Tab-separated table of C-alpha atoms and ligand atoms in Angstrom:
chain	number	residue	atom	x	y	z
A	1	UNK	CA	-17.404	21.189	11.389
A	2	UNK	CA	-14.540	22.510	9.899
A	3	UNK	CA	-15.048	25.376	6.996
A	4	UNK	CA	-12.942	23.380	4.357
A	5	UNK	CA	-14.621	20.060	4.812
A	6	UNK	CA	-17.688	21.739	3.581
A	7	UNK	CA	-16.593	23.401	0.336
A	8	UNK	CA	-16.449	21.587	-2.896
A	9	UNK	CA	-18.211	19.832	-5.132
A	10	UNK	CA	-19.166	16.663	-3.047
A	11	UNK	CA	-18.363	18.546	0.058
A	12	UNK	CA	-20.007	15.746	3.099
A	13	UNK	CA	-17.296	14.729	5.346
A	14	UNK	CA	-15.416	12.119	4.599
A	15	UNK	CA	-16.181	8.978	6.537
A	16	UNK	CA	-13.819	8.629	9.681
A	17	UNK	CA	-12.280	11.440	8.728
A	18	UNK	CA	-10.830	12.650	12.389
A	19	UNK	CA	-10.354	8.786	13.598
A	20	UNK	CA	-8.586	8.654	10.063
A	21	UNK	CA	-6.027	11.617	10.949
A	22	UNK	CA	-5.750	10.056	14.851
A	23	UNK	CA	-4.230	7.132	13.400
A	24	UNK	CA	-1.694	9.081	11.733
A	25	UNK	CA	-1.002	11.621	13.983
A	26	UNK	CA	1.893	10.416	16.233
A	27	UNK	CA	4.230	9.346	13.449
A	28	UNK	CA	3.016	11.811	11.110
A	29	UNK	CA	3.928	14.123	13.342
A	30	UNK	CA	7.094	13.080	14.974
A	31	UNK	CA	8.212	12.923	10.907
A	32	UNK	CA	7.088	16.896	10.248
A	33	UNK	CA	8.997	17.455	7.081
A	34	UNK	CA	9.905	14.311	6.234
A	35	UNK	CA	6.567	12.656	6.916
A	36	UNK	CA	5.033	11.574	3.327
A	37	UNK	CA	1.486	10.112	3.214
A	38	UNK	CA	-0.051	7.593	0.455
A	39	UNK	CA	-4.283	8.641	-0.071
A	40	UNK	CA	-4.508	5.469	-2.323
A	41	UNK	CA	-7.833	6.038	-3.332
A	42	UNK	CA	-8.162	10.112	-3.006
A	43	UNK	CA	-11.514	10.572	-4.878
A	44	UNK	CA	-12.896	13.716	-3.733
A	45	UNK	CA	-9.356	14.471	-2.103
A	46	UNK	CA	-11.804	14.829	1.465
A	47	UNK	CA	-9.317	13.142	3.591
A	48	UNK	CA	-6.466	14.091	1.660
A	49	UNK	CA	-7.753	17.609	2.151
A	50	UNK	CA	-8.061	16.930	6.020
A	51	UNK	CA	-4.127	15.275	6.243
A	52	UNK	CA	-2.689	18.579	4.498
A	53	UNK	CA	-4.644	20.930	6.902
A	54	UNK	CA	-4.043	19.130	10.152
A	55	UNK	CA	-0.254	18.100	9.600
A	56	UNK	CA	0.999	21.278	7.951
A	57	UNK	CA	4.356	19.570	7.151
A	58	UNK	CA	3.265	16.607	5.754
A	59	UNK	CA	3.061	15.550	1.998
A	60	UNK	CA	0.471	13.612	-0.026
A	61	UNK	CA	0.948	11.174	-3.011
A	62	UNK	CA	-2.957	10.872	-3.721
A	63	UNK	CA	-3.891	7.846	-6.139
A	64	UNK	CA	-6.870	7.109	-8.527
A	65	UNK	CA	-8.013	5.283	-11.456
A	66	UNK	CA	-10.419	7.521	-11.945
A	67	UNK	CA	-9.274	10.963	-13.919
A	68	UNK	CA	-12.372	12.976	-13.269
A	69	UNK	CA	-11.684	12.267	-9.069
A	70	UNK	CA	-7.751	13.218	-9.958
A	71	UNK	CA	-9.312	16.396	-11.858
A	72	UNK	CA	-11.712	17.867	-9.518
A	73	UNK	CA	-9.688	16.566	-6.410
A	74	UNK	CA	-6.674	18.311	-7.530
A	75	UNK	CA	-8.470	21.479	-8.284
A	76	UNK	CA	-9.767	20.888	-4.636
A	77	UNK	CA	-5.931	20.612	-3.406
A	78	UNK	CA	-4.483	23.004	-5.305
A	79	UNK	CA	-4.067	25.733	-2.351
A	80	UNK	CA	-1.740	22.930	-0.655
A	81	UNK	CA	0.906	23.701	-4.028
A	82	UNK	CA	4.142	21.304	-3.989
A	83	UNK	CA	2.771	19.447	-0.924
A	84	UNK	CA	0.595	17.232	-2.904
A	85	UNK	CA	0.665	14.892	-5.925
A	86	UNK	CA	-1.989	13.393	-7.551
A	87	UNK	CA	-0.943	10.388	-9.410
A	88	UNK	CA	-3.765	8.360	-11.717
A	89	UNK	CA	-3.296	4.616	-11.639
A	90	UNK	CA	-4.653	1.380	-10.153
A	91	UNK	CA	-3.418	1.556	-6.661
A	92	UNK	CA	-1.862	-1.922	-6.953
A	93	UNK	CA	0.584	0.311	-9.060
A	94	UNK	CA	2.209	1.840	-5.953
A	95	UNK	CA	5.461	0.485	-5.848
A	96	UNK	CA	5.909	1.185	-9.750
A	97	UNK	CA	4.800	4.542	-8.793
A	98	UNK	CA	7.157	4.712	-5.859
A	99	UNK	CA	10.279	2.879	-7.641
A	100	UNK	CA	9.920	5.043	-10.662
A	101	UNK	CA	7.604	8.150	-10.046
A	102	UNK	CA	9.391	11.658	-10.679
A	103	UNK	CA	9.005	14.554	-8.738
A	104	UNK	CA	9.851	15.961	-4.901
A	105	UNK	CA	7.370	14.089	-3.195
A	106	UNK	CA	8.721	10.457	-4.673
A	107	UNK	CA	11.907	11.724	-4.492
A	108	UNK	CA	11.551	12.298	-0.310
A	109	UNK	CA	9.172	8.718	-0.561
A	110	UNK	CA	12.408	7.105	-1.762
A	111	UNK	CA	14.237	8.696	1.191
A	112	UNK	CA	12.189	8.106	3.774
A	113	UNK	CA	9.771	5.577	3.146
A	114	UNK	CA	5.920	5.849	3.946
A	115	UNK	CA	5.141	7.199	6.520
A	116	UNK	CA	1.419	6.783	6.741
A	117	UNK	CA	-1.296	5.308	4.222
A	118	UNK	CA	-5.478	5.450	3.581
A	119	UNK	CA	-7.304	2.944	2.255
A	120	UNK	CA	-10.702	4.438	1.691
A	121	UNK	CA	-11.922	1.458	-0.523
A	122	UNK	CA	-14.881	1.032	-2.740
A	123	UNK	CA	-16.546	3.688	-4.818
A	124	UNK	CA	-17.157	7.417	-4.378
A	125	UNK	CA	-20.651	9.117	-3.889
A	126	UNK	CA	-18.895	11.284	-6.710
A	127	UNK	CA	-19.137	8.403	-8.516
A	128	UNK	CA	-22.593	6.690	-7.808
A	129	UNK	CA	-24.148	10.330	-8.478
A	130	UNK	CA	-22.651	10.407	-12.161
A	131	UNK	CA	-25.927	8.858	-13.394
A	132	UNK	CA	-23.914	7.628	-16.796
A	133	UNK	CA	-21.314	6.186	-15.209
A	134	UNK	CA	-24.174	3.142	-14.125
A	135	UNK	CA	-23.285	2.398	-10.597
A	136	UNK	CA	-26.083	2.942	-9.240
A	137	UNK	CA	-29.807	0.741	-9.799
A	138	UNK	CA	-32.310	3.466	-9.350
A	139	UNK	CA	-31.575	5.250	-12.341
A	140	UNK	CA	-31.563	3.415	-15.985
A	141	UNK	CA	-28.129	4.029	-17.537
A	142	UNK	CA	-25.330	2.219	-19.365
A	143	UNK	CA	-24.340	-1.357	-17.532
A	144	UNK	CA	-20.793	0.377	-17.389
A	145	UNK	CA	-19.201	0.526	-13.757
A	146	UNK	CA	-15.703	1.036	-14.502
A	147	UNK	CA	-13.868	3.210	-12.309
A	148	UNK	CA	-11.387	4.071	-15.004
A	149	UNK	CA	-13.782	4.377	-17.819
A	150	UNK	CA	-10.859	4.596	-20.154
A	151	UNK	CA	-10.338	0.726	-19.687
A	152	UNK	CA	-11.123	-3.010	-19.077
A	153	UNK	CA	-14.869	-4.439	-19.846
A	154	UNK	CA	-17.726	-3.315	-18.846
A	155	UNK	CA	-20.657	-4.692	-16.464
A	156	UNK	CA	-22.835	-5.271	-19.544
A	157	UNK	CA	-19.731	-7.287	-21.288
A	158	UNK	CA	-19.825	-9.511	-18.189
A	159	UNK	CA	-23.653	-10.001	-18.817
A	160	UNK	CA	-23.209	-10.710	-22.491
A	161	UNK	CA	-20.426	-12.847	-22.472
A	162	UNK	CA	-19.730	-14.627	-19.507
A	163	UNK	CA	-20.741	-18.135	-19.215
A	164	UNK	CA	-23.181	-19.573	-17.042
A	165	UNK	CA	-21.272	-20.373	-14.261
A	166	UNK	CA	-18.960	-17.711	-14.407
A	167	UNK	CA	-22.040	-15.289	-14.089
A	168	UNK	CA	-23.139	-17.432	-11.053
A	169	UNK	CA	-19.438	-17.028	-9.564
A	170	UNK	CA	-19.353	-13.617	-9.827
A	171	UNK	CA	-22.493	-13.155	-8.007
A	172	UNK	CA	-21.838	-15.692	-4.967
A	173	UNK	CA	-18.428	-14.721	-4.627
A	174	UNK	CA	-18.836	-10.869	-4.617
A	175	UNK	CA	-22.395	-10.462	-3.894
A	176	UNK	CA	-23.352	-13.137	-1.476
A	177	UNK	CA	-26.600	-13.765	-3.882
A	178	UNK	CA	-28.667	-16.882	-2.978
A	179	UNK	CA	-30.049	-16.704	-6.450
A	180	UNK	CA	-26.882	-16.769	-8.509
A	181	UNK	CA	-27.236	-19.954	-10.431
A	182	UNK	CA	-31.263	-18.978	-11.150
A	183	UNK	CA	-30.169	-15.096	-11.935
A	184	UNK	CA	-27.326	-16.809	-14.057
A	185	UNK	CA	-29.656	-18.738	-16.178
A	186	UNK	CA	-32.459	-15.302	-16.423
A	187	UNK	CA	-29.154	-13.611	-17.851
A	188	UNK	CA	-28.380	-16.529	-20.745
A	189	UNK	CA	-32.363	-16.539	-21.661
A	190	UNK	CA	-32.889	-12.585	-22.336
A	191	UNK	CA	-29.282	-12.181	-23.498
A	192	UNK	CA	-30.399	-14.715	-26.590
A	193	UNK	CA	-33.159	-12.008	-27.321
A	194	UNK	CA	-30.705	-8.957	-27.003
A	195	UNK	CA	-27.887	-8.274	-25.873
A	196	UNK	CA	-27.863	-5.989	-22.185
A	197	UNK	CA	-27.084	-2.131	-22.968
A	198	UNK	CA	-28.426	-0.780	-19.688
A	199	UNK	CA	-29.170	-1.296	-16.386
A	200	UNK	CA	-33.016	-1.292	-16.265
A	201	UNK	CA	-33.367	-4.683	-18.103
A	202	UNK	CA	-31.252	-6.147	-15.497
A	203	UNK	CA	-33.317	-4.270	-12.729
A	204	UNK	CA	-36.339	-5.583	-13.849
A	205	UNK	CA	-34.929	-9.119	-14.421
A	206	UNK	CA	-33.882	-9.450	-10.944
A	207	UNK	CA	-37.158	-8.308	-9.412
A	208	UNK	CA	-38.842	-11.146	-11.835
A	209	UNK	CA	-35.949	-13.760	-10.773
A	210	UNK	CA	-35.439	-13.230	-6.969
A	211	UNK	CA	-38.785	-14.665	-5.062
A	212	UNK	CA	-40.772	-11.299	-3.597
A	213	UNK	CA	-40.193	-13.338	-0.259
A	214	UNK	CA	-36.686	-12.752	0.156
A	215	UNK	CA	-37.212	-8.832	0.022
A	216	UNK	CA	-38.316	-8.058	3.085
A	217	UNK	CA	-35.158	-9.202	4.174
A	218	UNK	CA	-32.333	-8.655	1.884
A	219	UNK	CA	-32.759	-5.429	0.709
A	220	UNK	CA	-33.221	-3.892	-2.970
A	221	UNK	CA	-33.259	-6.979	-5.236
A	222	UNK	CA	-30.536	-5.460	-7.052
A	223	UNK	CA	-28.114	-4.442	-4.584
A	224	UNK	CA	-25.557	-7.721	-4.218
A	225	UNK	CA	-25.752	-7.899	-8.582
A	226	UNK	CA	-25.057	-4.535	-8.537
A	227	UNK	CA	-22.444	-4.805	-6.071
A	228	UNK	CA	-20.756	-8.314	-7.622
A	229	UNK	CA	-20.798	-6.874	-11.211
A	230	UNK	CA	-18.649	-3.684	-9.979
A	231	UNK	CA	-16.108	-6.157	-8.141
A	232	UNK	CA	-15.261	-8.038	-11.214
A	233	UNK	CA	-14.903	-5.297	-13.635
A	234	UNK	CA	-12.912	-3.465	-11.497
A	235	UNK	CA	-10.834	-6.505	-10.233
A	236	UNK	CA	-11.194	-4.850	-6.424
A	237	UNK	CA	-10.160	-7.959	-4.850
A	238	UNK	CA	-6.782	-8.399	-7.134
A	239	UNK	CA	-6.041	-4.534	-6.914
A	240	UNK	CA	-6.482	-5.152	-3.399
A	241	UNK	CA	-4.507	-8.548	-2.728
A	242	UNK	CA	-1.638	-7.318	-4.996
A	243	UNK	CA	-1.273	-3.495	-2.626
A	244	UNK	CA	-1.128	-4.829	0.735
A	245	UNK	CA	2.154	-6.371	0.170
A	246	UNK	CA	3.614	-3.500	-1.621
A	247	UNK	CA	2.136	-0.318	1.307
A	248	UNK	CA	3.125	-2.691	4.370
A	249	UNK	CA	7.098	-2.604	1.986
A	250	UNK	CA	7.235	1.050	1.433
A	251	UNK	CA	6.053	1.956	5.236
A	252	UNK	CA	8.950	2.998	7.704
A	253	UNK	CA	9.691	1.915	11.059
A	254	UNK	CA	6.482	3.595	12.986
A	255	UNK	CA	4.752	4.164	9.528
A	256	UNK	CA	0.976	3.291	9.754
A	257	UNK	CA	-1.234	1.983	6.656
A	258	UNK	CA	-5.038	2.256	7.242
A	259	UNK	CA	-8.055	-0.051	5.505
A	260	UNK	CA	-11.498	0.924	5.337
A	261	UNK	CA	-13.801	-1.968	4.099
A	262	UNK	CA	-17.124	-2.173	3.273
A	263	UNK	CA	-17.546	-5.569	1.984
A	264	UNK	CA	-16.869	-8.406	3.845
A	265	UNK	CA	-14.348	-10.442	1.009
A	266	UNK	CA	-12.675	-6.964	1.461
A	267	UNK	CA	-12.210	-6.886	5.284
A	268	UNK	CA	-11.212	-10.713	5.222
A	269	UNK	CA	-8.405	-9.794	3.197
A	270	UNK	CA	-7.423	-7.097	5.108
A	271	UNK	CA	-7.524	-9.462	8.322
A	272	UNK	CA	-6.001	-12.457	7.164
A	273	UNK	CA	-2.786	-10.372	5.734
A	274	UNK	CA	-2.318	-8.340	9.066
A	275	UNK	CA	-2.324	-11.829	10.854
A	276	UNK	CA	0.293	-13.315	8.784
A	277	UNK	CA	2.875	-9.807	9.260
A	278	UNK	CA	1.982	-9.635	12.629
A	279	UNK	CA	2.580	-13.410	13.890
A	280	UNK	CA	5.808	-14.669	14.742
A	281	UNK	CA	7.387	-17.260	12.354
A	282	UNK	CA	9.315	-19.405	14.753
A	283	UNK	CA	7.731	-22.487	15.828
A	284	UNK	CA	5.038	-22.916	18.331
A	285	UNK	CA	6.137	-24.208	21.620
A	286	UNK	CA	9.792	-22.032	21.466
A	287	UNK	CA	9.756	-19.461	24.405
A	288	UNK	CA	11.564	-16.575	22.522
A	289	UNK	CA	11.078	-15.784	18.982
A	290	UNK	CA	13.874	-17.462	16.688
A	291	UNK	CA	16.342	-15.253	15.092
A	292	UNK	CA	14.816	-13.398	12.117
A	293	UNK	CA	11.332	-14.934	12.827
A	294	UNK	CA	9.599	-12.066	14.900
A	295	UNK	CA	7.196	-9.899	13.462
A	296	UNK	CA	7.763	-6.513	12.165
A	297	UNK	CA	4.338	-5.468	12.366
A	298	UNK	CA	1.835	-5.119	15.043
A	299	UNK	CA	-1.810	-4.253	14.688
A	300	UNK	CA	-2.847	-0.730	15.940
A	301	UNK	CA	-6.395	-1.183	16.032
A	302	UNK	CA	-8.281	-4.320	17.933
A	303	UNK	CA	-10.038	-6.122	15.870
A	304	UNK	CA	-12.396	-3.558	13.274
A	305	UNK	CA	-13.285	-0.452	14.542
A	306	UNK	CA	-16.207	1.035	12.970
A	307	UNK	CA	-18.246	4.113	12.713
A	308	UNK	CA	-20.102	6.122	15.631
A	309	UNK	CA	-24.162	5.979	15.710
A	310	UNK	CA	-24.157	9.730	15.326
A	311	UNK	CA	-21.475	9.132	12.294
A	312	UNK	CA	-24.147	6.874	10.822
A	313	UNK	CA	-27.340	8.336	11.257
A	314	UNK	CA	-25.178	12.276	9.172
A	315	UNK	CA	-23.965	9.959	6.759
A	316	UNK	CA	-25.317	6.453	5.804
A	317	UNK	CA	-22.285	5.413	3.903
A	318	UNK	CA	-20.658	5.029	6.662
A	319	UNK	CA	-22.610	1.977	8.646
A	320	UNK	CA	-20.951	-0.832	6.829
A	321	UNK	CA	-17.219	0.354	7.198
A	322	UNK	CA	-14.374	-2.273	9.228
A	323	UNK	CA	-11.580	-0.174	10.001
A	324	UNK	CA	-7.866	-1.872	10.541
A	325	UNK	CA	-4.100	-0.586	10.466
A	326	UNK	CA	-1.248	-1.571	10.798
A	327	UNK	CA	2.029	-0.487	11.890
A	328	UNK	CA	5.565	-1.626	11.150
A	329	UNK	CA	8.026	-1.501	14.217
A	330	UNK	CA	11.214	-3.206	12.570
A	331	UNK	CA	13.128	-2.856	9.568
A	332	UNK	CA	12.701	-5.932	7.359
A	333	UNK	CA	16.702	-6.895	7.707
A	334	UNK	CA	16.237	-6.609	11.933
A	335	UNK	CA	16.314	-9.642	13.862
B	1	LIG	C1	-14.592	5.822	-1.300
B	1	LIG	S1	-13.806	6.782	-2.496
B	1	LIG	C2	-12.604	7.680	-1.595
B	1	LIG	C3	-13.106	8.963	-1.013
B	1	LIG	C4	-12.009	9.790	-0.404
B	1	LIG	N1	-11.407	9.149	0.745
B	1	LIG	C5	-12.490	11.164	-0.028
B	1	LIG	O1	-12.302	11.586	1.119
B	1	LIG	O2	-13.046	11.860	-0.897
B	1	LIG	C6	-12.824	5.609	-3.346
B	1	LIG	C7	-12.024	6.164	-4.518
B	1	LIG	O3	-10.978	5.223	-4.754
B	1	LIG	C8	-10.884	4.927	-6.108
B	1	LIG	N2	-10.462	3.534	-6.186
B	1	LIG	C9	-11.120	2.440	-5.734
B	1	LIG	N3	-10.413	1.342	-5.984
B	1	LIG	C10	-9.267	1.743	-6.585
B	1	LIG	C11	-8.103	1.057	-7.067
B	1	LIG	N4	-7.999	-0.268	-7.010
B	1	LIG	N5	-7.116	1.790	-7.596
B	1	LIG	C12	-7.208	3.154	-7.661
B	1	LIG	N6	-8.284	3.854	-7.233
B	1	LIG	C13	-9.295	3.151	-6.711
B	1	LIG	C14	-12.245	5.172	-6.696
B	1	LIG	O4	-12.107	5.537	-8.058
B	1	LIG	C15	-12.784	6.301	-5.804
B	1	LIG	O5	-12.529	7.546	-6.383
């Protein structure tokens, strides 16, 4: 292991990290100076760190809604000077960032286009260890979950104003919970009583809800809540439907952009997208692609890649990731 990538605050290895940097590498490197990189969700700047070391040319626009990641990850960064910029906003604000953003790095964006991008989605064990910050069900704390805890609702709002079946939505949709419609209905009861402030009462409602049966099999009872409730307030799906148009824009002919999933609605996204840029457009049945019909994207990776055992068994985090990317190999006004 590399001395940097144990320093710091939250200083584990980020997940993929040298797969991460493979991806990159040819492009990255065939760029040198001109080669900018997009961390869209930098948290504890681990692989942004990693990118600045291994391609000493390269610079990095890091993203996040979250200003104490931006804080400590820029403190982290710091040494690289000028190479990197740390920019806090939803990352579905990319192309406002990179049609209107000041500075060297946006300036050299704007010239050269993208030349490689990370999607490192979800939240940060930064984040799940801030006890207050309520993302985590072990510990009782404030039914918050906001990534950017300077706006939007809250989990608790959800659970105190949300009808019934938008409750049960939530928790099908983005948690895959069997029990949505029953854990809906637990939700409307206790809520009458008092309204939720923190995240005990809901612990202690879903072990009372979900039948003891189910447990042996699906885990902590309050994982896929948990999970669901932190979807919808941070409108992951949206930020994430809205960006992959906007990266797969900004990259340049040979530019790369990278997803890491760990939730399946994620990873379908990601899939379904690459499909659509990477299939032809002319007509089945034609034997050569129609003028202006071919695809200017091909996939790099076949099908998900995921994590090594050994990966898995240092760092737990990383079992559930589906890794995909995506590279562009034509100009948009070609063919
Ligand atoms: C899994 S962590 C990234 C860890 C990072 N790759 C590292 O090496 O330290 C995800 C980070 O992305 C941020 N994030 C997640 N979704 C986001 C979004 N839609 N817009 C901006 N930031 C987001 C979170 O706040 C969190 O800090």
């Amino acid at each position: 292991m590399d001395d940097y990538s144990i320093k710091g605050n939250h200083g584990h290895v980020p997940v993929m990290r040298d797969r991460m940097a493979a991806l990159l590498a040819d492009h990255v490197g065939e760029m040198g100076d001109r080669a900018v990189i997009v961390d869209a969700t930098l948290g504890a700047g681990g692989h942004a760190e990693h990118f600045l070391t291994v391609f000493p040319e390269a610079r990095v626009i890091g993203l996040d809604r979250d200003e104490n990641a931006l804080r400590d990850a820029g403190e982290r960064l710091a040494r690289f000077g000028d190479r990197f910029l740390g920019v806090k906003t939803r990352f579905d604000g990319l192309a406002e960032v990179l049609a209107a953003g000041e500075g060297e790095i946006l300036d050299l964006a704007r010239k050269e286009g993208i030349s490689g991008a990370l999607f490192d989605l979800g939240v940060s064990s930064m984040q799940l260890d801030q006890v207050e910050r309520g993302f985590a069900y072990r510990t009782d704390a404030p039914l918050d979950m906001r990534m950017d805890a300077t706006q939007g609702i809250t989990a608790a709002d959800i659970l105190n104003t949300y009808s019934h079946g938008d409750i049960a939505r939530v928790l099908k949709t983005y948690g895959d919970e069997r029990f949505a419609g029953k854990i809906a209905s637990a939700v409307l009861r206790e809520r009458e009583k008092e309204p939720f402030t923190t995240s005990a009462r809901l612990v202690e409602l879903l072990y009372d809800t979900i039948p003891a049966a189910t447990r042996r099999t699906g885990g902590h009872p309050a994982k896929r809540t948990f999970q669901a409730l932190r979807v919808e307030v941070n409108r992951e799906l949206e930020s994430l439907t809205n960006v992959l148009p906007q990266i797969t824009d900004a990259l340049n002919v040979g530019g790369r952009a990278v997803f890491m999933s760990y939730q399946s609605h994620e990873d379908k996204l990601v899939k379904r997208f690459f499909t659509e840029l990477t299939t032809s457009k002319t007509p089945p049945g034609l034997p050569v692609d129609l003028p202006g019909t071919a695809p200017r994207f091909r996939q790099v990776t076949r099908g998900a890649e995921t994590a090594s055992e050994a990966e898995i068994e240092e760092n737990p985090r990383a079992a559930p990731v589906k890794v995909r990317a995506i590279e562009r190999i034509a100009e948009n006004s070609e063919n």
